[in-house]
């Protein structure tokens, strides 16, 4: 393969990875799919393609649909709640050329409630702005059927409600305040940040300690974090942490004793409405690498 042809694929890699991640909720699976797409690109005649981006998008979408069938079966045996793999970005960092393709963490969770076809149609149309004619060709359905898929998906995926975009300063302030409050043995300061009906979700995947079921209400969540802070192994321990954006939402990554975690905050009307804590080590390799690289 010529260098020009290889470079042609690389211009689409970021787009394809984000598309696959939004479909699968797993960055490692997304990268595998994109690599498979690369092999198919290698075996095709890319120089003859009228629209290489559209062709690659169709390949990746169909590969993801196949993989989602087996992923659904794997998640039936998953220990505790399953949360998407976090995408970490620096707060206030330079916006990437694909910024408009980002999907907030809560919407990524909402996508999990959709059927594979609904998710694909919704992402391709509402997130990646593809016309229904191209979506129909990709999914092997009529344009009318694709419109119905998107309509059903919107009803589910848009139930999360509007959010006021946070500035970099606000995102950092919420992340730092939550981290400090969550590591205090006094639950009062944490409860002051939470909506009364806040909910905590955790994902350890059976490989790291985590809540198996959601914790509801500011009182219970405050007591939960205060109890963690009182554990003997936490006494005198200073966690490494970094305020970050996780799938476009404020949060932080940290090392809690010997366990890495990523914590996402869903902020609405100035209060934390939901907390998502990812502790499954299979989803946190980039987090551990980032924290290790930042050790002083």
Coordinates of C-alpha atoms in Angstrom, one line a residue:
X1 CA 0.0 0.0 0.0
X2 CA 1.3 3.4 -0.9
X3 CA 2.1 6.1 1.8
X4 CA -0.6 8.2 0.2
X5 CA -3.3 5.5 0.6
X6 CA -2.2 4.9 4.2
X7 CA -2.3 8.6 4.9
X8 CA -5.8 8.7 3.4
X9 CA -7.0 6.3 6.1
X10 CA -5.3 8.2 8.9
X11 CA -7.3 11.3 8.0
X12 CA -10.5 9.4 9.0
X13 CA -9.1 7.5 12.0
X14 CA -10.3 9.9 14.7
X15 CA -13.8 10.1 13.2
X16 CA -14.0 6.3 12.9
X17 CA -12.8 5.7 16.5
X18 CA -15.3 8.2 17.9
X19 CA -18.1 6.6 15.8
X20 CA -17.2 3.1 17.0
X21 CA -16.8 4.3 20.7
X22 CA -20.3 5.9 20.6
X23 CA -21.7 2.7 19.3
X24 CA -19.9 0.3 21.7
X25 CA -19.1 2.3 24.8
X26 CA -15.6 0.8 24.9
X27 CA -12.5 2.5 23.6
X28 CA -10.5 -0.7 23.3
X29 CA -13.3 -2.4 21.3
X30 CA -13.6 0.7 19.1
X31 CA -9.9 0.6 18.3
X32 CA -10.2 -3.1 17.4
X33 CA -13.0 -2.3 15.0
X34 CA -11.1 0.6 13.4
X35 CA -8.1 -1.7 12.9
X36 CA -10.4 -4.3 11.2
X37 CA -11.7 -1.4 9.0
X38 CA -8.1 -0.6 8.2
X39 CA -7.5 -4.2 7.0
X40 CA -10.6 -4.0 4.8
X41 CA -9.4 -0.7 3.4
X42 CA -6.0 -2.2 2.7
X43 CA -7.7 -5.0 0.7
X44 CA -10.0 -2.7 -1.3
X45 CA -9.1 -0.2 -4.0
X46 CA -9.5 3.0 -1.9
X47 CA -8.2 5.2 -4.7
X48 CA -11.3 4.3 -6.7
X49 CA -13.8 5.3 -3.9
X50 CA -15.9 8.4 -4.6
X51 CA -16.4 9.0 -0.8
X52 CA -13.8 7.2 1.3
X53 CA -15.2 8.6 4.6
X54 CA -18.7 7.3 3.8
X55 CA -17.4 3.9 2.8
X56 CA -15.3 3.6 6.0
X57 CA -18.2 4.8 8.1
X58 CA -20.4 2.1 6.6
X59 CA -17.8 -0.6 7.3
X60 CA -17.3 0.5 10.9
X61 CA -21.0 0.8 11.6
X62 CA -21.6 -2.8 10.3
X63 CA -18.7 -4.1 12.3
X64 CA -20.1 -2.5 15.4
X65 CA -23.5 -3.9 14.8
X66 CA -22.0 -7.4 14.7
X67 CA -20.0 -6.8 17.8
X68 CA -22.9 -5.4 19.8
X69 CA -24.7 -8.7 19.5
X70 CA -21.9 -10.5 21.4
X71 CA -21.4 -7.5 23.8
X72 CA -25.1 -7.7 24.9
X73 CA -24.5 -11.4 25.8
X74 CA -21.3 -10.6 27.7
X75 CA -23.0 -7.8 29.7
X76 CA -25.7 -10.2 30.9
X77 CA -23.0 -11.9 33.0
X78 CA -21.3 -8.6 34.1
X79 CA -20.9 -8.1 37.8
X80 CA -22.8 -5.0 39.0
X81 CA -23.7 -2.1 36.8
X82 CA -22.0 -1.5 33.4
X83 CA -20.8 2.0 32.6
X84 CA -19.1 3.2 29.4
X85 CA -15.3 3.5 29.3
X86 CA -14.4 7.1 30.1
X87 CA -12.7 9.4 27.6
X88 CA -10.4 11.8 29.5
X89 CA -9.7 15.3 28.3
X90 CA -7.9 18.2 30.0
X91 CA -10.1 21.0 31.4
X92 CA -9.7 24.1 29.2
X93 CA -7.5 22.2 26.8
X94 CA -7.4 23.0 23.1
X95 CA -10.6 21.9 21.4
X96 CA -10.0 19.0 18.9
X97 CA -11.3 19.1 15.3
X98 CA -13.9 16.5 16.4
X99 CA -15.3 18.4 19.3
X100 CA -18.7 18.5 17.8
X101 CA -18.8 14.7 17.7
X102 CA -18.5 14.4 21.5
X103 CA -21.4 12.9 23.3
X104 CA -21.9 13.6 27.1
X105 CA -21.5 10.7 29.4
X106 CA -25.2 10.6 30.4
X107 CA -26.2 10.5 26.8
X108 CA -23.7 7.7 26.2
X109 CA -25.5 5.9 29.0
X110 CA -28.9 6.6 27.4
X111 CA -27.7 5.1 24.1
X112 CA -27.2 1.8 26.0
X113 CA -31.0 1.6 26.3
X114 CA -31.5 1.7 22.5
X115 CA -31.5 -1.2 20.2
X116 CA -28.3 -1.5 18.0
X117 CA -30.1 -0.2 14.9
X118 CA -31.7 2.7 16.8
X119 CA -28.3 3.6 18.3
X120 CA -26.6 3.5 14.9
X121 CA -29.3 5.5 13.2
X122 CA -29.4 8.1 15.9
X123 CA -25.7 8.5 16.0
X124 CA -25.2 8.7 12.3
X125 CA -28.0 11.3 11.9
X126 CA -28.2 13.4 15.0
X127 CA -24.5 13.2 16.1
X128 CA -22.6 12.7 12.8
X129 CA -25.1 14.6 10.6
X130 CA -25.4 12.0 7.9
X131 CA -28.4 12.2 5.5
X132 CA -31.0 9.5 5.7
X133 CA -30.1 8.3 2.2
X134 CA -26.6 7.4 3.4
X135 CA -27.9 5.9 6.7
X136 CA -30.3 3.7 4.8
X137 CA -27.5 2.4 2.6
X138 CA -25.3 1.7 5.7
X139 CA -28.0 -0.1 7.7
X140 CA -29.7 -1.8 4.7
X141 CA -33.1 -0.3 5.6
X142 CA -35.4 2.1 3.7
X143 CA -35.1 5.8 4.4
X144 CA -38.6 5.7 6.0
X145 CA -37.5 3.0 8.3
X146 CA -34.4 4.9 9.3
X147 CA -36.5 8.0 10.1
X148 CA -38.6 5.9 12.4
X149 CA -35.5 4.4 14.1
X150 CA -34.2 7.9 14.8
X151 CA -37.5 9.2 16.0
X152 CA -37.8 6.3 18.5
X153 CA -34.2 6.8 19.6
X154 CA -34.7 10.5 20.2
X155 CA -37.6 9.8 22.6
X156 CA -35.3 7.6 24.7
X157 CA -32.0 9.4 24.4
X158 CA -33.3 13.0 24.9
X159 CA -35.1 12.3 28.2
X160 CA -32.0 13.4 30.1
X161 CA -33.1 17.0 29.8
X162 CA -31.1 20.2 29.0
X163 CA -27.9 21.2 30.8
X164 CA -26.2 24.5 31.1
X165 CA -22.7 24.3 29.5
X166 CA -20.0 24.8 32.1
X167 CA -17.0 27.0 31.6
X168 CA -13.6 25.6 32.2
X169 CA -13.4 27.5 35.5
X170 CA -16.8 26.1 36.7
X171 CA -15.9 22.5 35.7
X172 CA -12.7 22.7 37.6
X173 CA -14.4 24.2 40.6
X174 CA -17.0 21.5 40.8
X175 CA -14.4 18.7 40.4
X176 CA -12.1 20.1 43.1
X177 CA -14.9 20.8 45.5
X178 CA -16.4 17.3 45.1
X179 CA -13.0 15.6 45.4
X180 CA -12.3 17.5 48.7
X181 CA -15.8 16.8 50.1
X182 CA -15.7 13.1 49.1
X183 CA -12.5 12.6 51.0
X184 CA -13.8 14.2 54.2
X185 CA -15.0 12.2 57.2
X186 CA -17.7 14.8 57.6
X187 CA -20.6 14.3 55.1
X188 CA -22.0 17.8 55.5
X189 CA -19.9 19.5 52.8
X190 CA -20.6 16.8 50.3
X191 CA -24.3 16.9 50.9
X192 CA -24.2 20.6 50.3
X193 CA -23.1 19.9 46.7
X194 CA -25.7 17.3 46.0
X195 CA -29.3 17.5 44.8
X196 CA -31.6 15.9 47.3
X197 CA -32.5 13.2 44.9
X198 CA -28.9 12.6 43.6
X199 CA -27.9 9.1 42.6
X200 CA -24.5 7.4 42.7
X201 CA -23.6 4.7 40.2
X202 CA -20.5 2.5 40.3
X203 CA -18.8 0.0 38.0
X204 CA -16.1 -2.3 39.3
X205 CA -16.9 -5.2 36.9
X206 CA -16.2 -7.7 39.7
X207 CA -12.5 -6.7 39.5
X208 CA -12.4 -3.7 41.9
X209 CA -14.6 -2.8 44.9
X210 CA -17.6 -0.8 44.0
X211 CA -21.3 -0.4 44.7
X212 CA -23.3 -3.1 43.1
X213 CA -26.5 -1.1 43.1
X214 CA -27.2 2.6 42.8
X215 CA -27.2 4.7 46.0
X216 CA -30.1 7.2 46.1
X217 CA -30.4 10.4 48.0
X218 CA -27.9 13.0 49.2
X219 CA -28.0 11.7 52.8
X220 CA -27.0 8.1 51.9
X221 CA -24.4 9.3 49.4
X222 CA -22.8 11.6 51.9
X223 CA -22.6 8.9 54.5
X224 CA -21.2 6.5 52.0
X225 CA -18.2 8.7 51.1
X226 CA -17.7 9.7 54.7
X227 CA -17.5 6.0 55.6
X228 CA -14.9 5.4 52.9
X229 CA -12.8 8.3 54.3
X230 CA -12.8 6.8 57.8
X231 CA -11.4 3.4 56.6
X232 CA -8.0 2.7 58.3
X233 CA -6.2 2.3 55.0
X234 CA -7.2 5.9 54.1
X235 CA -5.8 7.5 57.2
X236 CA -2.8 9.6 56.3
X237 CA -3.1 8.6 52.6
X238 CA -3.1 11.5 50.1
X239 CA -4.6 10.4 46.8
X240 CA -3.2 11.5 43.5
X241 CA -5.9 13.1 41.5
X242 CA -6.5 15.4 38.5
X243 CA -9.6 17.4 37.6
X244 CA -10.6 16.5 34.1
X245 CA -13.4 16.4 31.6
X246 CA -14.8 12.9 31.1
X247 CA -16.8 12.7 27.9
X248 CA -17.2 16.4 28.1
X249 CA -18.5 16.4 31.7
X250 CA -16.6 17.6 34.8
X251 CA -15.0 15.1 37.1
X252 CA -11.6 13.8 38.2
X253 CA -9.3 10.8 37.9
X254 CA -7.6 9.5 41.0
X255 CA -5.6 6.7 42.7
X256 CA -7.5 5.6 45.7
X257 CA -4.9 3.6 47.7
X258 CA -4.0 1.1 45.0
X259 CA -7.0 1.4 42.8
X260 CA -7.5 3.9 39.9
X261 CA -10.9 5.4 39.3
X262 CA -12.7 8.0 37.1
X263 CA -15.5 9.9 38.6
X264 CA -18.0 11.8 36.4
X265 CA -20.4 14.6 37.7
X266 CA -23.7 15.3 36.2
X267 CA -24.4 19.0 37.1
X268 CA -27.9 20.4 36.8
X269 CA -29.1 23.8 38.2
X270 CA -25.9 24.2 40.2
X271 CA -26.1 20.8 41.9
X272 CA -24.7 17.4 41.4
X273 CA -27.6 15.3 40.2
X274 CA -25.7 12.1 39.5
X275 CA -22.2 10.6 40.1
X276 CA -20.7 7.9 38.0
X277 CA -17.6 6.1 39.4
X278 CA -15.7 3.8 37.0
X279 CA -13.3 1.4 38.9
X280 CA -13.1 -1.6 36.5
X281 CA -9.3 -1.7 35.8
X282 CA -10.0 -2.9 32.2
X283 CA -11.5 0.5 31.5
X284 CA -8.8 2.6 33.2
X285 CA -5.4 1.8 31.6
X286 CA -5.1 5.4 30.2
X287 CA -6.1 6.8 33.6
X288 CA -3.4 4.9 35.4
X289 CA -0.8 5.9 32.7
X290 CA -1.8 9.5 33.0
X291 CA -1.6 9.6 36.8
X292 CA 1.7 7.7 36.8
X293 CA 3.1 10.1 34.3
X294 CA 2.2 13.0 36.5
X295 CA 3.8 11.8 39.6
X296 CA 6.2 14.3 41.1

